[in-house]
Coordinates of N, CA, C and O in Angstrom, one line a residue:
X1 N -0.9 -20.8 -6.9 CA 0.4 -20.5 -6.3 C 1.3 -20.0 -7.4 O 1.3 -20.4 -8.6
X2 N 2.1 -19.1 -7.0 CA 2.8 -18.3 -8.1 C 3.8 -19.4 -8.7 O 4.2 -20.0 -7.8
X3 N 4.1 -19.6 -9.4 CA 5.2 -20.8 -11.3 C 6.5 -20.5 -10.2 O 7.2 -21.2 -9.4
X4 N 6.7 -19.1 -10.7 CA 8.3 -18.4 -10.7 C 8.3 -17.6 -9.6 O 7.5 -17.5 -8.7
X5 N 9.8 -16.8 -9.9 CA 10.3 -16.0 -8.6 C 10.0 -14.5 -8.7 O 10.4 -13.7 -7.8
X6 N 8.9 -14.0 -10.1 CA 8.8 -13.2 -10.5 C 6.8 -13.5 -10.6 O 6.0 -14.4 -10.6
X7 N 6.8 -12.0 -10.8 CA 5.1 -11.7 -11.1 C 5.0 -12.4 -12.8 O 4.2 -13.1 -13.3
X8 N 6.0 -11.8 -13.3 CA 5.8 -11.9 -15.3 C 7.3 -12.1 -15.2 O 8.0 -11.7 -14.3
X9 N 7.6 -12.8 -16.5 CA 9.4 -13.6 -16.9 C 9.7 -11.2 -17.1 O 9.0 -10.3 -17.5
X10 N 11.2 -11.6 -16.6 CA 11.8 -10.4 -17.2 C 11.4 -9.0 -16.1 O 11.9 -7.9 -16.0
X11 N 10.4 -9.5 -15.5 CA 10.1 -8.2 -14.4 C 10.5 -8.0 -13.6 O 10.3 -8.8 -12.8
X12 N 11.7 -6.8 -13.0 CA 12.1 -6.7 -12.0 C 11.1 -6.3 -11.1 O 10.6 -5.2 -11.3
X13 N 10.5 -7.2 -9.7 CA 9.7 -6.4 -8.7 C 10.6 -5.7 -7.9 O 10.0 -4.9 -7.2
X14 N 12.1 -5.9 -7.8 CA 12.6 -5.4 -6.5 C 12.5 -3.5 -6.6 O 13.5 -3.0 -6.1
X15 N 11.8 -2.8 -7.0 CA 11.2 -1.6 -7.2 C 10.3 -1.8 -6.8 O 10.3 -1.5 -5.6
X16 N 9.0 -2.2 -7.3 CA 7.9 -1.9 -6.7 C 7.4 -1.5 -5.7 O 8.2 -1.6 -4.7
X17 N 6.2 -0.8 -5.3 CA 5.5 -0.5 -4.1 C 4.2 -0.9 -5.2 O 3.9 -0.6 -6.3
X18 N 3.5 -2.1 -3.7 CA 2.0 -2.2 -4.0 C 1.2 -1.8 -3.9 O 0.9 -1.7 -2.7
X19 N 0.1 -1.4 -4.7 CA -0.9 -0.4 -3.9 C -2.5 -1.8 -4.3 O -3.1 -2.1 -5.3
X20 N -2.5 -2.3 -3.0 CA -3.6 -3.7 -3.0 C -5.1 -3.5 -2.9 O -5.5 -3.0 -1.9
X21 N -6.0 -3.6 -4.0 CA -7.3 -3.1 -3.6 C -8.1 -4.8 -3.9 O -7.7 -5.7 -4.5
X22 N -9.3 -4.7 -3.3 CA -9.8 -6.3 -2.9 C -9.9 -6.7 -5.2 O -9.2 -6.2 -6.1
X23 N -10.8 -7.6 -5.3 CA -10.9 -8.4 -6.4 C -12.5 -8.3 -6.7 O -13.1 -8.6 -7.8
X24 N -13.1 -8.0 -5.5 CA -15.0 -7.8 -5.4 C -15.1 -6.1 -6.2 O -14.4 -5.0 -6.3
X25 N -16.2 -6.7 -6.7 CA -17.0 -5.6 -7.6 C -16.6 -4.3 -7.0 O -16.0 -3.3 -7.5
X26 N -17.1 -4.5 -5.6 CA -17.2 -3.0 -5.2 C -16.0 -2.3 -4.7 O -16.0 -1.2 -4.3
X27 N -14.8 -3.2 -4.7 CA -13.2 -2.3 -4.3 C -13.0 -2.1 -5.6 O -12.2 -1.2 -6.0
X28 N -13.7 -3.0 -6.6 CA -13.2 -2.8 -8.7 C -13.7 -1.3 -8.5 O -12.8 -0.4 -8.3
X29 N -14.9 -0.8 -8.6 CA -15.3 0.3 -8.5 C -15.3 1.2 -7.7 O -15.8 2.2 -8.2
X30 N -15.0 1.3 -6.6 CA -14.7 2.4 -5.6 C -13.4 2.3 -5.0 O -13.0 3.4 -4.7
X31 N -12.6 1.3 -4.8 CA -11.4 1.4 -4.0 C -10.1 2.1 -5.5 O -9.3 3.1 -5.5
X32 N -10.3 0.8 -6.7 CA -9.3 1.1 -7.6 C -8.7 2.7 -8.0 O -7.6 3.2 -8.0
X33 N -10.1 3.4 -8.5 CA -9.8 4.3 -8.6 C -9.1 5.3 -8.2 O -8.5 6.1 -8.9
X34 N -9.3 5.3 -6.0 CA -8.6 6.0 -5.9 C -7.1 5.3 -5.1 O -6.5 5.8 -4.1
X35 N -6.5 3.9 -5.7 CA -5.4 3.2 -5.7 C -4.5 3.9 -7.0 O -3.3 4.3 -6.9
X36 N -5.4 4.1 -8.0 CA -4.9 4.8 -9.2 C -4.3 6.7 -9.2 O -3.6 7.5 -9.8
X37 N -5.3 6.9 -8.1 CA -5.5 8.5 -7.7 C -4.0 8.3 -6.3 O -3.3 9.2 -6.1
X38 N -3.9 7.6 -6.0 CA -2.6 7.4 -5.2 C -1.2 6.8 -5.2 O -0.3 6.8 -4.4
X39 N -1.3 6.1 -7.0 CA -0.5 6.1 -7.8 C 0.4 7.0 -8.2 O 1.6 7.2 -8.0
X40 N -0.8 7.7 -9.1 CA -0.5 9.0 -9.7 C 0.6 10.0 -8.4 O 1.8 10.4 -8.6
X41 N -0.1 10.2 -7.2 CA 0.6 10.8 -6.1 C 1.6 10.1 -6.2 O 2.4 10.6 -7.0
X42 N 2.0 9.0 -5.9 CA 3.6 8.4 -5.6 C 4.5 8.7 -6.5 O 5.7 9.0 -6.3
X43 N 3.9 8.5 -7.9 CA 4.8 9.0 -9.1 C 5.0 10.3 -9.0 O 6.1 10.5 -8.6
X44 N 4.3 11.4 -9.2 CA 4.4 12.7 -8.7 C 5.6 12.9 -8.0 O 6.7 13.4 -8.4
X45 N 5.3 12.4 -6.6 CA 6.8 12.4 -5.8 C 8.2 11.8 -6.5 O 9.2 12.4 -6.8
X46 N 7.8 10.9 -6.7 CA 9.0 10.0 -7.4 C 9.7 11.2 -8.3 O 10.8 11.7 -7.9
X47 N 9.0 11.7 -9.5 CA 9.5 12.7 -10.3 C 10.2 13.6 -9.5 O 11.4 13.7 -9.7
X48 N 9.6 14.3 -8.6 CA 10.2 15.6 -7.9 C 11.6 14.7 -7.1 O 12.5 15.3 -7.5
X49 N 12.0 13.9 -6.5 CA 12.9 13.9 -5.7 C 13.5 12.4 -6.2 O 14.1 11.8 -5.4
X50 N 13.2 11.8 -7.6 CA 13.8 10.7 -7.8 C 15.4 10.7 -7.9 O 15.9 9.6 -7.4
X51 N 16.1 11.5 -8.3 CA 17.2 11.8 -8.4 C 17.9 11.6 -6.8 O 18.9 10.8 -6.5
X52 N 17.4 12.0 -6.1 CA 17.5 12.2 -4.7 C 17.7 10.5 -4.1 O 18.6 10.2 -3.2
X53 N 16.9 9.6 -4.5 CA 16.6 8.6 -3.7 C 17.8 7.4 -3.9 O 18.5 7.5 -4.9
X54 N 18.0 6.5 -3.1 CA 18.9 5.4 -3.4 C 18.4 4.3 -4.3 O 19.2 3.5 -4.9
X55 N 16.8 4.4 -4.4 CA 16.6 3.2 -4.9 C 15.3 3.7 -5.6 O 14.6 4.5 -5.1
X56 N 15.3 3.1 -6.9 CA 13.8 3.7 -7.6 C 12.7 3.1 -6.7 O 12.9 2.4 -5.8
X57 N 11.3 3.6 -7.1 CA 9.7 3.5 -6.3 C 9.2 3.2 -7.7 O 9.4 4.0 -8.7
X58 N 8.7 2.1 -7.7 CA 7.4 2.5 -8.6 C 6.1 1.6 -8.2 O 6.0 0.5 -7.8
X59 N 5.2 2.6 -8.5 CA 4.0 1.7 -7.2 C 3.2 1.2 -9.0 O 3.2 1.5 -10.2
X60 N 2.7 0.2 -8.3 CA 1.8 -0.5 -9.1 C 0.8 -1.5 -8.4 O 1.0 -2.3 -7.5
X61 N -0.4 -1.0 -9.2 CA -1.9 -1.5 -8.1 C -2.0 -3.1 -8.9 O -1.5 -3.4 -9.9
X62 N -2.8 -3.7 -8.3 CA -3.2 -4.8 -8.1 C -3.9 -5.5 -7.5 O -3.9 -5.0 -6.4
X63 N -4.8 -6.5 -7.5 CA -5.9 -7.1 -7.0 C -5.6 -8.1 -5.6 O -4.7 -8.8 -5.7
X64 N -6.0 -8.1 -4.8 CA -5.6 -8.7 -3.3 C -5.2 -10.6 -3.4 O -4.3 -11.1 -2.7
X65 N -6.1 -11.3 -4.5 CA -6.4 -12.0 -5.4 C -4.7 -12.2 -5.8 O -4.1 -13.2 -5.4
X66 N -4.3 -11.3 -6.5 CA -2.9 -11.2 -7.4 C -2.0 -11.8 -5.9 O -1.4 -12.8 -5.5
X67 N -2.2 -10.5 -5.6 CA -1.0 -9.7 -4.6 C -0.8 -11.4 -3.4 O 0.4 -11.8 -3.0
X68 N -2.0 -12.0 -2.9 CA -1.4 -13.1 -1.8 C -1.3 -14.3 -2.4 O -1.3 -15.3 -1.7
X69 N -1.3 -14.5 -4.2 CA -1.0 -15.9 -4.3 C 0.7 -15.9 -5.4 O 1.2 -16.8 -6.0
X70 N 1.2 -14.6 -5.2 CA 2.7 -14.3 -5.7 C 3.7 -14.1 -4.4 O 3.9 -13.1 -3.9
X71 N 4.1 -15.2 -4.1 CA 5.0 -14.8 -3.0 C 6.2 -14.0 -2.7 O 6.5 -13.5 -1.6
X72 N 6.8 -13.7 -3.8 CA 8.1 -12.5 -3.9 C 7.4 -11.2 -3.5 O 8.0 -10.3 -2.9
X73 N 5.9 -11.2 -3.9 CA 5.6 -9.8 -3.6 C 5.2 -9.0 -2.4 O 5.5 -7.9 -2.0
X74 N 4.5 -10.3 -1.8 CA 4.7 -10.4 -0.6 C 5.9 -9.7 0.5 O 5.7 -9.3 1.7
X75 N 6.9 -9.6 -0.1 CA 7.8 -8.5 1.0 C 8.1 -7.3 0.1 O 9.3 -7.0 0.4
X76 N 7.9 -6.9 -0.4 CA 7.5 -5.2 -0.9 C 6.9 -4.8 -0.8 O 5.7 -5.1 -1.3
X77 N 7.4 -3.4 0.0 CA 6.1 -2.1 0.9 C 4.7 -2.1 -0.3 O 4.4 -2.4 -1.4
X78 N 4.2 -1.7 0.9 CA 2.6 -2.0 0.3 C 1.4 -1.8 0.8 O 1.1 -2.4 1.8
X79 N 0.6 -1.0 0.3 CA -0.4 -0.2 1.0 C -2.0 -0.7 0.6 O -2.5 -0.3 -0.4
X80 N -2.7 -1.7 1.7 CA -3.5 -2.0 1.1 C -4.9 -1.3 1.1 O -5.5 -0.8 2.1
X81 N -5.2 -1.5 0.2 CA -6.8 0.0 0.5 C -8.0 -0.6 0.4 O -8.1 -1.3 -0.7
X82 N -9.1 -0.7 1.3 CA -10.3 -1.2 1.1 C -10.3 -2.0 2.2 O -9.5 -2.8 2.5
X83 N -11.9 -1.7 2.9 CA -11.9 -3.0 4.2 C -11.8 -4.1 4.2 O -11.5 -4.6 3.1
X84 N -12.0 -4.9 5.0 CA -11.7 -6.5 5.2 C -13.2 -6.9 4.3 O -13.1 -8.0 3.7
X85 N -14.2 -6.3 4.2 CA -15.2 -6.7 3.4 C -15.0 -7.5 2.0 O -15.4 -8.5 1.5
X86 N -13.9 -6.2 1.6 CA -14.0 -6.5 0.5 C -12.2 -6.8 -0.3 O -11.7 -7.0 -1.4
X87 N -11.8 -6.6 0.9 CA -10.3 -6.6 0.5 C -9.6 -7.9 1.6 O -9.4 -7.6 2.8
X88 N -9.3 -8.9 1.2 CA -8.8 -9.8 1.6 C -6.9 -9.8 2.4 O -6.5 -10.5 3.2
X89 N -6.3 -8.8 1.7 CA -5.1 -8.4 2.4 C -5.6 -7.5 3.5 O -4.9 -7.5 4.6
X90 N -6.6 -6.7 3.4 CA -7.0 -5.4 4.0 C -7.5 -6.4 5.4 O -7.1 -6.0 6.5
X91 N -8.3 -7.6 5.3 CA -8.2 -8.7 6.3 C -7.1 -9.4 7.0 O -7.2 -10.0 8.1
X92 N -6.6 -9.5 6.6 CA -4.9 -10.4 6.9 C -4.3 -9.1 7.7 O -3.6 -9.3 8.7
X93 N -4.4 -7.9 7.3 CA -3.4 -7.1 7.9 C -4.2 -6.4 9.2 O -3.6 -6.0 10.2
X94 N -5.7 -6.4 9.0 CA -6.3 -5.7 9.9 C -5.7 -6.8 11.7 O -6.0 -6.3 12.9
X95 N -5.3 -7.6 11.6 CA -4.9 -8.6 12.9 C -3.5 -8.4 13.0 O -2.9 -8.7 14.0
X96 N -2.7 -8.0 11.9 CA -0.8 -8.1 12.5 C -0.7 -6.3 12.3 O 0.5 -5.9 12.5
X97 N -1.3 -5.5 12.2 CA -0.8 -4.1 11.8 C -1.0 -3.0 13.1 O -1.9 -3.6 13.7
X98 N -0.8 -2.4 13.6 CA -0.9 -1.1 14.8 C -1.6 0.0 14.5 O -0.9 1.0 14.0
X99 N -2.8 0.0 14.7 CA -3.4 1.6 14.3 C -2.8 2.7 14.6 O -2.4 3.0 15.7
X100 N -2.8 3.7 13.4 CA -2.1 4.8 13.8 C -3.0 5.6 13.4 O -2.4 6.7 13.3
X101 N -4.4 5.7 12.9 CA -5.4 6.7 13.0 C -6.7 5.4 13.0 O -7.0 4.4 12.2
X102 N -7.3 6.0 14.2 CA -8.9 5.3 14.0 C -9.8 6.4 14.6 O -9.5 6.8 15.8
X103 N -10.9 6.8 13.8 CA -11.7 7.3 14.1 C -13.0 6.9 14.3 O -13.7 6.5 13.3
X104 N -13.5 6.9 15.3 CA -14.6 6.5 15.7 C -15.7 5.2 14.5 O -16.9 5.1 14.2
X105 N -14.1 4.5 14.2 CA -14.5 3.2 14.1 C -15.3 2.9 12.6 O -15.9 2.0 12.1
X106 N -14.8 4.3 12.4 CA -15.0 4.9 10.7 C -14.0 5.1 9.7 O -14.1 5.0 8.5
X107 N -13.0 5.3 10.4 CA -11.7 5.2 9.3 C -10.7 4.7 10.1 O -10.6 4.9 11.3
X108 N -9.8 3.9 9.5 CA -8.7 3.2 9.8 C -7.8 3.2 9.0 O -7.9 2.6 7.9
X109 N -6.4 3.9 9.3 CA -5.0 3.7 9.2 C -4.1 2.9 9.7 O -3.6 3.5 10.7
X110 N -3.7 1.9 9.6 CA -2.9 0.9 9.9 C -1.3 0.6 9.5 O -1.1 -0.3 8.7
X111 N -0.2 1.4 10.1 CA 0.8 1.6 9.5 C 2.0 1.3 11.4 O 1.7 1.4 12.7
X112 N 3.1 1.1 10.6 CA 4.1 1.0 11.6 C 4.8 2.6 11.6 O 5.5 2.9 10.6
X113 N 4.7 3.7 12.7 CA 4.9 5.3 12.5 C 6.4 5.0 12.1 O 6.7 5.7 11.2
X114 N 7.5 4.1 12.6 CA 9.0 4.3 12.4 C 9.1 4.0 11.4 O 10.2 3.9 11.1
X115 N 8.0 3.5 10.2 CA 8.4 3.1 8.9 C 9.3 1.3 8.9 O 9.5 0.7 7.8
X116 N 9.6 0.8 9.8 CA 10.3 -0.4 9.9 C 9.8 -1.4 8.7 O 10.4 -1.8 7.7
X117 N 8.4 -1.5 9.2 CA 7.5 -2.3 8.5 C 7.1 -1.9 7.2 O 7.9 -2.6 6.7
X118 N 6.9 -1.6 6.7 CA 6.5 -0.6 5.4 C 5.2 -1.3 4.5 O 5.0 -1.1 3.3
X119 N 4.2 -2.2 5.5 CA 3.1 -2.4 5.4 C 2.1 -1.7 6.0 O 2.0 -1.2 7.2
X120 N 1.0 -1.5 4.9 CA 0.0 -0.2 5.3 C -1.8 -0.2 5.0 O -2.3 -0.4 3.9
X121 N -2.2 -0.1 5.8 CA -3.7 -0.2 5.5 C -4.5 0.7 5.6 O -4.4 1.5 6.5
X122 N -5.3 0.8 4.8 CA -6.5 2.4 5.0 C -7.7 2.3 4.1 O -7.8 2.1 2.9
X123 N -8.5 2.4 4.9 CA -10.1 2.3 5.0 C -10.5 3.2 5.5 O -9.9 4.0 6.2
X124 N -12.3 2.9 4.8 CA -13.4 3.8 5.9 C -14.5 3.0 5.4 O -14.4 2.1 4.6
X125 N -15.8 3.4 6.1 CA -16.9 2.6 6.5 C -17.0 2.3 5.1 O -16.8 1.2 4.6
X126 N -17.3 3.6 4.2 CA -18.0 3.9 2.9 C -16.9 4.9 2.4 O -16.2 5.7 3.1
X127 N -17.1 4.5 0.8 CA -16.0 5.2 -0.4 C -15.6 6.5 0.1 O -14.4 6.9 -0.1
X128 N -16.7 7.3 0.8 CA -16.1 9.0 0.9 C -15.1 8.9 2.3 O -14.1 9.6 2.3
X129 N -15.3 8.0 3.6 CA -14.6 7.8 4.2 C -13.2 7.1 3.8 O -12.1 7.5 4.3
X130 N -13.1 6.1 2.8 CA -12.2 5.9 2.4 C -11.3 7.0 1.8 O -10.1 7.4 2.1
X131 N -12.0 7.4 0.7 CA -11.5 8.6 0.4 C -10.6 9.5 1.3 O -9.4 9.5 1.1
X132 N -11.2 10.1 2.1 CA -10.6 10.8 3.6 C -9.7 10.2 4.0 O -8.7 10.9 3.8
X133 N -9.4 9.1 4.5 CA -8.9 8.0 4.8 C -7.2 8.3 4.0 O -6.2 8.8 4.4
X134 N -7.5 7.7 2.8 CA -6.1 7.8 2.0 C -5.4 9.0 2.1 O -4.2 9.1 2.3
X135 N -6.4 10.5 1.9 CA -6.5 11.9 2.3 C -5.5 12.2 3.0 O -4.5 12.9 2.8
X136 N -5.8 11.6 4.0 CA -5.6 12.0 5.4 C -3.4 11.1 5.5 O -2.3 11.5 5.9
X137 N -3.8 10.1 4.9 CA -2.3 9.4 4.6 C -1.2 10.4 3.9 O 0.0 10.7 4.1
X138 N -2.3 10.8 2.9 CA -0.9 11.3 1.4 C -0.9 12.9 2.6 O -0.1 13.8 2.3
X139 N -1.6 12.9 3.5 CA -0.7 14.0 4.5 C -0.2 14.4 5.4 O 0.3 15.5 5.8
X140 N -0.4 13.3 6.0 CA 0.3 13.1 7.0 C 1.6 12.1 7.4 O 2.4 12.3 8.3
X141 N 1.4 11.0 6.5 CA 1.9 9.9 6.3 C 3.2 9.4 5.0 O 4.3 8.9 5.2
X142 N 2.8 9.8 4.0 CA 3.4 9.8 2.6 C 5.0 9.5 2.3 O 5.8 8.7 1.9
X143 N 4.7 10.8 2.5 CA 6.3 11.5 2.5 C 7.3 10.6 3.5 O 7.8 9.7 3.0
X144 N 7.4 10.8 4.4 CA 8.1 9.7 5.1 C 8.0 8.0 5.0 O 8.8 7.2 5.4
X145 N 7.1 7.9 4.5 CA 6.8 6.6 4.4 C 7.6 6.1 2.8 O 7.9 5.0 2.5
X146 N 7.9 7.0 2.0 CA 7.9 6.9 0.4 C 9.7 7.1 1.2 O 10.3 6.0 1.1
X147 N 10.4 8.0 1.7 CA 11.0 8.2 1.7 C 11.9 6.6 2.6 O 12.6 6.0 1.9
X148 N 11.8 6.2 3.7 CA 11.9 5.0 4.2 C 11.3 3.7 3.4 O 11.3 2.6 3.9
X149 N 10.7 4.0 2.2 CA 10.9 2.8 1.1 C 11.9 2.7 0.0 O 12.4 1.7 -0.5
X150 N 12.2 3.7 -0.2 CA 13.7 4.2 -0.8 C 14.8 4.2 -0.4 O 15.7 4.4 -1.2
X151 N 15.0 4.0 0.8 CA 16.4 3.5 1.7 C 16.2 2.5 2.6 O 17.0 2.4 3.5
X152 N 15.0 1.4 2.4 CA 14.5 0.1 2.5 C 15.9 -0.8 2.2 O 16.2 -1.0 1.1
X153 N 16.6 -1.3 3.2 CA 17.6 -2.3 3.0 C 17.1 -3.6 3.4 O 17.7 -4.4 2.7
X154 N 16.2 -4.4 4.3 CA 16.0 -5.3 4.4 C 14.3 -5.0 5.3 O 13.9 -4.5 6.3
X155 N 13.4 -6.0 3.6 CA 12.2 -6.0 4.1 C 11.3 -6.4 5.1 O 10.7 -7.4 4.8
X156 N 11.0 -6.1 6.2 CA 10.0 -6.7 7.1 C 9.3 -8.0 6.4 O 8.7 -7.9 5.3
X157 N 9.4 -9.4 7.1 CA 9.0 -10.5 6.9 C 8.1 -11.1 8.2 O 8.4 -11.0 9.4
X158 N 7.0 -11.7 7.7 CA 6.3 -12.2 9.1 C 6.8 -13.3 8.9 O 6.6 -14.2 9.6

């Protein structure tokens, strides 16, 4: 269980956005990378319209492991990537979240469309579906979702 009110002494989390990939071998190797490849996207954006926004973004990935035994973090938006196999938040959320893309039971988007919630899930069977998966997020999804985490006044709490 998390000590403090904080991830590390001195860290402001009320910025963050999480990007949650499981703690097993195979989200280490196939999910992280592209948590990091969707990192890089969020910063991207951040640069182009950070001036614009009310509140800074800064996403930072972490292990599912991390992410459900720190409780502050717990209510900052947060996108978790990798199935219930292997991603333990990716489990927890697959039962409270609302599919907003499922494909034939191969890829899964799990997001609230009005942005209220600003908890998010995306998978697929296998890495290339996942891949697709996130794909399919940074374009359909993103932008509005980044932008409704930036004018986020009071976090969705279960």
């Amino acid at each position: 269980m998390a000590e403090s009110a904080t991830p590390s002494p001195g860290v402001d989390d009320s910025s963050f956005l999480l990007l949650v990939v499981g703690a097993h071998l195979r989200a280490e190797v196939a999910d992280r990378p592209i948590a990091y490849r969707l990192q890089n996207t969020i910063a991207q954006w951040v640069g182009r319209y950070g001036e614009q926004l009310s509140a800074p973004i800064i996403p930072i990935v972490c292990c599912d492991v991390y992410f459900m035994n720190q409780e502050p973090l717990q209510k900052r938006p947060t996108i978790s990537i990798g199935g219930p196999g292997v991603n333990a938040l990716s489990a927890f959320y697959a039962q409270r979240l609302n599919p907003a893309l499922v494909r034939g039971n191969q890829m899964l988007i799990q997001l609230d469309p009005e942005f209220v919630d600003l908890r998010v899930c995306i998978w697929g069977m296998d890495h290339a579906l996942t891949i697709t998966a996130v794909d399919h997020f940074v374009e359909r999804y993103l932008e509005p979702y980044l932008r409704a985490v930036a004018t986020q006044v009071e976090p969705k709490v279960d």
